[in-house]
PDB file of C-alpha atoms in Angstrom:
ATOM      1  CA  MET X   1      -0.003   0.183  -0.067  1.00 59.00           C
ATOM      2  CA  LYS X   2       1.249   3.503  -0.949  1.00 75.00           C
ATOM      3  CA  LYS X   3       1.516   5.616   2.195  1.00 82.00           C
ATOM      4  CA  ALA X   4       2.266   8.947   0.670  1.00 88.00           C
ATOM      5  CA  PRO X   5      -1.272   9.767  -0.044  1.00 89.00           C
ATOM      6  CA  PHE X   6      -2.201   9.044   3.630  1.00 91.00           C
ATOM      7  CA  PHE X   7       0.394  11.481   4.868  1.00 93.00           C
ATOM      8  CA  ILE X   8      -0.460  14.257   2.300  1.00 94.00           C
ATOM      9  CA  ALA X   9      -4.165  13.997   3.276  1.00 95.00           C
ATOM     10  CA  ALA X  10      -3.205  14.222   6.886  1.00 96.00           C
ATOM     11  CA  GLY X  11      -1.032  17.155   6.451  1.00 96.00           C
ATOM     12  CA  ALA X  12      -3.832  19.078   4.476  1.00 97.00           C
ATOM     13  CA  CYS X  13      -6.267  18.322   7.264  1.00 97.00           C
ATOM     14  CA  LEU X  14      -3.792  19.312   9.931  1.00 96.00           C
ATOM     15  CA  ALA X  15      -3.082  22.677   8.088  1.00 97.00           C
ATOM     16  CA  LEU X  16      -6.717  23.395   7.478  1.00 96.00           C
ATOM     17  CA  ALA X  17      -7.268  22.698  11.211  1.00 96.00           C
ATOM     18  CA  GLY X  18      -4.599  25.207  12.229  1.00 96.00           C
ATOM     19  CA  VAL X  19      -6.231  27.943   9.822  1.00 96.00           C
ATOM     20  CA  LEU X  20      -9.694  27.250  11.521  1.00 95.00           C
ATOM     21  CA  ARG X  21      -8.351  27.050  14.992  1.00 94.00           C
ATOM     22  CA  PHE X  22      -5.977  30.156  14.900  1.00 94.00           C
ATOM     23  CA  ALA X  23      -6.745  32.283  12.181  1.00 92.00           C
ATOM     24  CA  LEU X  24     -10.668  32.299  12.270  1.00 90.00           C
ATOM     25  CA  ILE X  25     -13.328  32.737  15.040  1.00 85.00           C
ATOM     26  CA  GLY X  26     -16.032  30.236  15.877  1.00 87.00           C
ATOM     27  CA  TYR X  27     -14.602  27.103  13.974  1.00 94.00           C
ATOM     28  CA  GLY X  28     -12.921  25.392  16.840  1.00 95.00           C
ATOM     29  CA  THR X  29     -15.016  22.195  16.748  1.00 96.00           C
ATOM     30  CA  LEU X  30     -14.507  21.803  12.924  1.00 96.00           C
ATOM     31  CA  ALA X  31     -10.738  22.252  13.510  1.00 97.00           C
ATOM     32  CA  LEU X  32     -10.966  19.408  16.105  1.00 96.00           C
ATOM     33  CA  PHE X  33     -12.583  17.011  13.891  1.00 97.00           C
ATOM     34  CA  LEU X  34     -10.116  17.797  11.209  1.00 97.00           C
ATOM     35  CA  ALA X  35      -7.083  17.374  13.474  1.00 97.00           C
ATOM     36  CA  ALA X  36      -8.470  13.907  14.641  1.00 97.00           C
ATOM     37  CA  ALA X  37      -9.064  12.933  10.904  1.00 97.00           C
ATOM     38  CA  ALA X  38      -5.231  13.921  10.394  1.00 97.00           C
ATOM     39  CA  VAL X  39      -4.227  11.613  13.204  1.00 96.00           C
ATOM     40  CA  CYS X  40      -6.350   8.736  11.901  1.00 96.00           C
ATOM     41  CA  LEU X  41      -4.969   9.275   8.302  1.00 95.00           C
ATOM     42  CA  ALA X  42      -1.376   9.406   9.524  1.00 95.00           C
ATOM     43  CA  LEU X  43      -2.036   6.105  11.577  1.00 95.00           C
ATOM     44  CA  TYR X  44      -3.252   4.308   8.325  1.00 93.00           C
ATOM     45  CA  GLY X  45      -0.146   5.566   6.875  1.00 92.00           C
ATOM     46  CA  LEU X  46       1.899   3.812   9.638  1.00 92.00           C
ATOM     47  CA  LEU X  47       0.278   0.946  10.835  1.00 92.00           C
ATOM     48  CA  PRO X  48       0.297  -2.713   9.455  1.00 91.00           C
ATOM     49  CA  ARG X  49      -2.666  -4.029   8.089  1.00 89.00           C
ATOM     50  CA  LYS X  50      -4.329  -5.848  10.792  1.00 90.00           C
ATOM     51  CA  PHE X  51      -3.951  -2.803  12.865  1.00 93.00           C
ATOM     52  CA  ARG X  52      -5.647  -0.561  10.265  1.00 93.00           C
ATOM     53  CA  ILE X  53      -8.503  -3.067  10.426  1.00 94.00           C
ATOM     54  CA  MET X  54      -8.792  -2.307  14.112  1.00 95.00           C
ATOM     55  CA  LEU X  55      -8.610   1.312  13.729  1.00 95.00           C
ATOM     56  CA  THR X  56     -11.143   1.125  10.935  1.00 96.00           C
ATOM     57  CA  ILE X  57     -13.570  -0.616  13.553  1.00 96.00           C
ATOM     58  CA  LEU X  58     -12.803   2.042  16.192  1.00 96.00           C
ATOM     59  CA  ILE X  59     -13.480   4.834  13.940  1.00 96.00           C
ATOM     60  CA  GLY X  60     -16.851   3.195  12.845  1.00 97.00           C
ATOM     61  CA  LEU X  61     -17.823   2.724  16.375  1.00 97.00           C
ATOM     62  CA  GLY X  62     -16.770   6.378  17.310  1.00 96.00           C
ATOM     63  CA  LEU X  63     -18.938   7.535  14.152  1.00 96.00           C
ATOM     64  CA  LEU X  64     -21.973   5.415  15.472  1.00 96.00           C
ATOM     65  CA  VAL X  65     -21.764   6.880  19.003  1.00 95.00           C
ATOM     66  CA  PHE X  66     -21.578  10.417  17.599  1.00 96.00           C
ATOM     67  CA  ALA X  67     -24.449   9.808  15.241  1.00 96.00           C
ATOM     68  CA  VAL X  68     -26.574   9.181  18.559  1.00 94.00           C
ATOM     69  CA  GLY X  69     -26.050  12.649  19.495  1.00 94.00           C
ATOM     70  CA  GLU X  70     -26.081  14.278  16.122  1.00 96.00           C
ATOM     71  CA  VAL X  71     -29.280  12.657  14.541  1.00 97.00           C
ATOM     72  CA  PRO X  72     -31.721  14.151  17.159  1.00 96.00           C
ATOM     73  CA  VAL X  73     -30.014  17.749  16.704  1.00 97.00           C
ATOM     74  CA  LEU X  74     -30.549  17.489  12.927  1.00 97.00           C
ATOM     75  CA  ARG X  75     -34.172  16.418  13.244  1.00 96.00           C
ATOM     76  CA  ALA X  76     -35.008  19.143  15.672  1.00 96.00           C
ATOM     77  CA  ALA X  77     -33.308  21.832  13.261  1.00 97.00           C
ATOM     78  CA  GLY X  78     -36.427  22.501  11.472  1.00 96.00           C
ATOM     79  CA  GLY X  79     -38.224  23.511  14.462  1.00 95.00           C
ATOM     80  CA  THR X  80     -41.937  24.291  14.847  1.00 93.00           C
ATOM     81  CA  PRO X  81     -42.207  27.441  12.758  1.00 89.00           C
ATOM     82  CA  GLU X  82     -46.024  27.217  12.672  1.00 89.00           C
ATOM     83  CA  PHE X  83     -46.207  27.249  16.491  1.00 92.00           C
ATOM     84  CA  ASP X  84     -48.526  29.948  17.785  1.00 94.00           C
ATOM     85  CA  ALA X  85     -46.870  31.150  20.927  1.00 94.00           C
ATOM     86  CA  ASP X  86     -47.840  33.976  23.471  1.00 94.00           C
ATOM     87  CA  TRP X  87     -44.205  34.305  24.562  1.00 96.00           C
ATOM     88  CA  LEU X  88     -40.986  34.022  22.571  1.00 97.00           C
ATOM     89  CA  ILE X  89     -37.843  33.612  24.261  1.00 97.00           C
ATOM     90  CA  VAL X  90     -34.848  34.529  22.115  1.00 98.00           C
ATOM     91  CA  LEU X  91     -31.483  33.168  23.369  1.00 97.00           C
ATOM     92  CA  GLY X  92     -28.681  35.342  23.189  1.00 94.00           C
ATOM     93  CA  ALA X  93     -25.312  34.995  21.331  1.00 92.00           C
ATOM     94  CA  GLY X  94     -22.140  36.945  21.296  1.00 89.00           C
ATOM     95  CA  VAL X  95     -21.805  40.597  21.369  1.00 92.00           C
ATOM     96  CA  ASN X  96     -18.928  42.357  19.604  1.00 93.00           C
ATOM     97  CA  GLY X  97     -18.552  45.342  21.825  1.00 91.00           C
ATOM     98  CA  GLU X  98     -21.970  46.673  21.554  1.00 93.00           C
ATOM     99  CA  ALA X  99     -22.781  45.244  18.148  1.00 94.00           C
ATOM    100  CA  PRO X 100     -24.615  41.870  17.489  1.00 94.00           C
ATOM    101  CA  SER X 101     -22.442  39.058  16.344  1.00 93.00           C
ATOM    102  CA  LEU X 102     -23.463  37.108  13.077  1.00 93.00           C
ATOM    103  CA  SER X 103     -25.169  34.377  15.198  1.00 93.00           C
ATOM    104  CA  MET X 104     -27.063  36.964  17.140  1.00 95.00           C
ATOM    105  CA  LEU X 105     -28.185  38.695  14.024  1.00 97.00           C
ATOM    106  CA  ASP X 106     -29.498  35.505  12.366  1.00 96.00           C
ATOM    107  CA  ARG X 107     -31.530  34.864  15.682  1.00 97.00           C
ATOM    108  CA  LEU X 108     -32.848  38.355  15.669  1.00 97.00           C
ATOM    109  CA  SER X 109     -33.851  38.390  12.198  1.00 97.00           C
ATOM    110  CA  ALA X 110     -35.898  35.037  12.762  1.00 97.00           C
ATOM    111  CA  ALA X 111     -37.523  36.559  15.878  1.00 97.00           C
ATOM    112  CA  GLU X 112     -38.439  39.739  14.087  1.00 97.00           C
ATOM    113  CA  ASP X 113     -40.127  37.775  11.372  1.00 97.00           C
ATOM    114  CA  TYR X 114     -42.026  35.711  13.852  1.00 97.00           C
ATOM    115  CA  LEU X 115     -42.955  38.688  16.257  1.00 97.00           C
ATOM    116  CA  ARG X 116     -44.270  40.619  13.021  1.00 97.00           C
ATOM    117  CA  ALA X 117     -46.333  37.336  11.890  1.00 96.00           C
ATOM    118  CA  HIS X 118     -47.852  37.117  15.443  1.00 96.00           C
ATOM    119  CA  PRO X 119     -48.510  40.779  16.742  1.00 95.00           C
ATOM    120  CA  ASP X 120     -49.931  39.385  20.029  1.00 94.00           C
ATOM    121  CA  CYS X 121     -46.855  37.626  21.026  1.00 96.00           C
ATOM    122  CA  LYS X 122     -44.551  39.213  23.659  1.00 96.00           C
ATOM    123  CA  VAL X 123     -40.717  38.390  23.711  1.00 97.00           C
ATOM    124  CA  ILE X 124     -38.202  37.847  26.460  1.00 97.00           C
ATOM    125  CA  LEU X 125     -34.525  38.533  25.218  1.00 98.00           C
ATOM    126  CA  SER X 126     -32.129  36.623  27.236  1.00 97.00           C
ATOM    127  CA  GLY X 127     -28.424  36.914  27.586  1.00 96.00           C
ATOM    128  CA  GLY X 128     -25.816  38.224  30.032  1.00 95.00           C
ATOM    129  CA  GLN X 129     -22.774  40.459  29.575  1.00 94.00           C
ATOM    130  CA  GLY X 130     -19.649  38.531  29.047  1.00 86.00           C
ATOM    131  CA  GLY X 131     -16.170  39.846  29.928  1.00 82.00           C
ATOM    132  CA  ASP X 132     -15.272  41.233  26.408  1.00 83.00           C
ATOM    133  CA  GLU X 133     -18.736  42.696  25.834  1.00 88.00           C
ATOM    134  CA  ARG X 134     -19.663  46.332  26.638  1.00 93.00           C
ATOM    135  CA  ILE X 135     -23.408  45.463  27.209  1.00 95.00           C
ATOM    136  CA  SER X 136     -25.543  42.464  27.726  1.00 96.00           C
ATOM    137  CA  GLU X 137     -26.781  40.312  25.127  1.00 96.00           C
ATOM    138  CA  ALA X 138     -30.165  41.269  26.150  1.00 97.00           C
ATOM    139  CA  GLU X 139     -29.453  44.966  25.720  1.00 97.00           C
ATOM    140  CA  ALA X 140     -27.904  44.461  22.327  1.00 96.00           C
ATOM    141  CA  MET X 141     -30.958  42.438  21.037  1.00 97.00           C
ATOM    142  CA  ARG X 142     -33.420  45.101  22.659  1.00 97.00           C
ATOM    143  CA  ARG X 143     -31.700  47.931  20.843  1.00 97.00           C
ATOM    144  CA  TRP X 144     -31.828  46.063  17.516  1.00 97.00           C
ATOM    145  CA  LEU X 145     -35.460  45.244  17.830  1.00 97.00           C
ATOM    146  CA  THR X 146     -36.607  48.778  18.793  1.00 97.00           C
ATOM    147  CA  ALA X 147     -34.512  50.284  16.219  1.00 97.00           C
ATOM    148  CA  ARG X 148     -36.735  48.410  13.854  1.00 95.00           C
ATOM    149  CA  GLY X 149     -39.812  49.562  15.326  1.00 95.00           C
ATOM    150  CA  MET X 150     -40.591  46.910  17.853  1.00 96.00           C
ATOM    151  CA  PRO X 151     -42.639  48.295  20.502  1.00 96.00           C
ATOM    152  CA  GLU X 152     -40.971  48.310  24.052  1.00 95.00           C
ATOM    153  CA  GLU X 153     -44.085  47.110  25.736  1.00 95.00           C
ATOM    154  CA  ARG X 154     -43.765  43.882  23.873  1.00 96.00           C
ATOM    155  CA  ILE X 155     -40.056  43.336  25.194  1.00 96.00           C
ATOM    156  CA  LEU X 156     -38.699  41.904  28.390  1.00 96.00           C
ATOM    157  CA  CYS X 157     -35.115  41.527  29.070  1.00 97.00           C
ATOM    158  CA  GLU X 158     -33.186  38.831  31.103  1.00 96.00           C
ATOM    159  CA  ASP X 159     -29.598  40.113  31.163  1.00 94.00           C
ATOM    160  CA  GLN X 160     -28.113  37.564  34.139  1.00 95.00           C
ATOM    161  CA  SER X 161     -27.498  34.368  32.017  1.00 94.00           C
ATOM    162  CA  ARG X 162     -24.248  33.025  30.880  1.00 93.00           C
ATOM    163  CA  SER X 163     -25.349  29.714  29.324  1.00 92.00           C
ATOM    164  CA  THR X 164     -28.346  28.309  27.626  1.00 92.00           C
ATOM    165  CA  ALA X 165     -29.354  26.323  30.856  1.00 92.00           C
ATOM    166  CA  GLU X 166     -29.511  29.624  32.818  1.00 94.00           C
ATOM    167  CA  ASN X 167     -31.264  31.508  29.812  1.00 95.00           C
ATOM    168  CA  LEU X 168     -34.138  29.268  30.181  1.00 94.00           C
ATOM    169  CA  ALA X 169     -34.080  28.991  34.038  1.00 94.00           C
ATOM    170  CA  ASN X 170     -34.061  32.763  34.427  1.00 95.00           C
ATOM    171  CA  SER X 171     -36.586  33.573  31.612  1.00 95.00           C
ATOM    172  CA  LEU X 172     -39.462  30.989  31.989  1.00 92.00           C
ATOM    173  CA  PRO X 173     -40.310  32.572  35.543  1.00 91.00           C
ATOM    174  CA  LEU X 174     -40.862  35.898  34.069  1.00 92.00           C
ATOM    175  CA  ILE X 175     -43.826  34.561  32.316  1.00 91.00           C
ATOM    176  CA  PRO X 176     -47.076  35.135  34.243  1.00 88.00           C
ATOM    177  CA  ASP X 177     -48.556  31.789  35.460  1.00 82.00           C
ATOM    178  CA  GLY X 178     -51.595  31.934  33.384  1.00 74.00           C
ATOM    179  CA  GLN X 179     -49.543  32.561  30.093  1.00 71.00           C
ATOM    180  CA  ARG X 180     -47.191  29.717  30.179  1.00 75.00           C
ATOM    181  CA  ALA X 181     -49.450  27.371  27.962  1.00 79.00           C
ATOM    182  CA  ALA X 182     -47.687  28.608  24.604  1.00 92.00           C
ATOM    183  CA  ILE X 183     -43.890  29.344  24.770  1.00 95.00           C
ATOM    184  CA  ALA X 184     -41.516  29.163  21.977  1.00 96.00           C
ATOM    185  CA  VAL X 185     -37.725  29.405  21.869  1.00 97.00           C
ATOM    186  CA  CYS X 186     -35.897  31.146  19.102  1.00 97.00           C
ATOM    187  CA  SER X 187     -32.469  30.103  18.438  1.00 97.00           C
ATOM    188  CA  SER X 188     -30.125  28.916  15.952  1.00 97.00           C
ATOM    189  CA  GLU X 189     -31.229  25.789  14.016  1.00 97.00           C
ATOM    190  CA  TYR X 190     -28.423  23.543  15.475  1.00 96.00           C
ATOM    191  CA  HIS X 191     -29.152  24.886  19.024  1.00 95.00           C
ATOM    192  CA  LEU X 192     -32.933  23.854  19.136  1.00 97.00           C
ATOM    193  CA  TYR X 193     -32.465  20.339  20.401  1.00 96.00           C
ATOM    194  CA  ARG X 194     -30.562  21.297  23.433  1.00 93.00           C
ATOM    195  CA  ALA X 195     -32.958  24.355  24.141  1.00 94.00           C
ATOM    196  CA  GLN X 196     -35.859  22.045  23.976  1.00 95.00           C
ATOM    197  CA  LEU X 197     -34.178  19.463  26.221  1.00 92.00           C
ATOM    198  CA  LEU X 198     -33.182  22.007  28.813  1.00 92.00           C
ATOM    199  CA  ALA X 199     -36.786  23.827  28.810  1.00 92.00           C
ATOM    200  CA  ARG X 200     -38.206  20.173  29.502  1.00 91.00           C
ATOM    201  CA  ARG X 201     -36.055  19.890  32.356  1.00 89.00           C
ATOM    202  CA  GLU X 202     -37.356  23.230  33.756  1.00 88.00           C
ATOM    203  CA  GLY X 203     -40.737  21.440  33.311  1.00 88.00           C
ATOM    204  CA  TYR X 204     -41.780  23.288  30.096  1.00 89.00           C
ATOM    205  CA  ALA X 205     -42.694  21.800  26.594  1.00 88.00           C
ATOM    206  CA  VAL X 206     -41.816  24.861  24.201  1.00 92.00           C
ATOM    207  CA  GLY X 207     -42.244  25.393  20.488  1.00 95.00           C
ATOM    208  CA  ALA X 208     -38.862  25.966  18.403  1.00 97.00           C
ATOM    209  CA  ILE X 209     -38.478  28.824  16.127  1.00 97.00           C
ATOM    210  CA  PRO X 210     -35.425  28.171  13.824  1.00 97.00           C
ATOM    211  CA  ALA X 211     -32.752  30.839  12.755  1.00 97.00           C
ATOM    212  CA  ARG X 212     -30.756  29.575   9.800  1.00 95.00           C
ATOM    213  CA  THR X 213     -27.169  30.149  10.255  1.00 95.00           C
ATOM    214  CA  ALA X 214     -25.991  32.273   7.238  1.00 91.00           C
ATOM    215  CA  LEU X 215     -22.390  30.793   6.603  1.00 91.00           C
ATOM    216  CA  PRO X 216     -22.476  27.200   5.634  1.00 93.00           C
ATOM    217  CA  VAL X 217     -19.135  26.146   7.057  1.00 94.00           C
ATOM    218  CA  LEU X 218     -19.969  27.904  10.322  1.00 93.00           C
ATOM    219  CA  ARG X 219     -23.273  26.024  10.358  1.00 95.00           C
ATOM    220  CA  LEU X 220     -21.388  22.706   9.904  1.00 96.00           C
ATOM    221  CA  ASN X 221     -18.999  23.559  12.776  1.00 96.00           C
ATOM    222  CA  TYR X 222     -21.963  24.403  15.130  1.00 95.00           C
ATOM    223  CA  PHE X 223     -24.003  21.115  14.168  1.00 97.00           C
ATOM    224  CA  LEU X 224     -20.976  19.142  14.786  1.00 97.00           C
ATOM    225  CA  ARG X 225     -20.444  20.878  18.429  1.00 96.00           C
ATOM    226  CA  GLU X 226     -24.040  20.462  19.385  1.00 95.00           C
ATOM    227  CA  GLY X 227     -23.913  16.758  18.389  1.00 96.00           C
ATOM    228  CA  LEU X 228     -21.085  16.329  20.874  1.00 95.00           C
ATOM    229  CA  GLY X 229     -23.176  18.816  23.286  1.00 92.00           C
ATOM    230  CA  ALA X 230     -26.113  16.286  23.012  1.00 92.00           C
ATOM    231  CA  LEU X 231     -24.009  13.348  24.098  1.00 92.00           C
ATOM    232  CA  TYR X 232     -22.477  15.240  26.747  1.00 89.00           C
ATOM    233  CA  TYR X 233     -25.878  16.168  28.233  1.00 87.00           C
ATOM    234  CA  HIS X 234     -27.446  12.642  28.010  1.00 86.00           C
ATOM    235  CA  ILE X 235     -24.151  10.958  29.447  1.00 86.00           C
ATOM    236  CA  VAL X 236     -22.910  13.505  32.084  1.00 81.00           C
ATOM    237  CA  ASP X 237     -25.333  16.385  32.535  1.00 71.00           C
ATOM    238  CA  ARG X 238     -28.815  14.986  32.682  1.00 59.00           C
ATOM    239  CA  GLY X 239     -29.881  17.379  35.447  1.00 49.00           C
TER     240      GLY X 239
END
């Protein structure tokens, strides 16, 4: 067997992983998968045949385990866009200084479309302030929506959360008891499965409004990350 193609492919994967990890922002999971692929390719070039067979079996088992986490993430990505909610909880994403990140803009655009189509629905904007953010995620989202004519009286802000679990744990109690029958969560499509799991952990079944991630490669990165996150939730963090 010629070994050179394996080493060339391994080098290409490792180089691309380095670019994604150190030269770009938000592609860490994809870089990790590429680095793992580089290691596997290098091993295929180094190992004798019987060990390559064992490696192939291990890779297959690993992919099968990963699929257990990834498939439900993919299935949930379509959300329930026709859901008629009384309250919409928009989950925050990063803020660049005071400007919404690309992921936040994707979520805000989907939330705005939903709120305009459902004029009686009120919204909770959920997200705290990170160390490198000048304002909270909730405030960044409030400014964006009100600048586009969304009435202040339709908006509540929850600005203490630092994670998805806190987003939901802090936002759901803000909804009056009599209005908790129809609640939807708006987030990136890859994020909806975990968001709904965490809402159920708080005792609520919620609708899901998907925000399509604008950049395809970034979408791939986050779908891979959420597959790992789903496995972690079910194995380690079941609450």
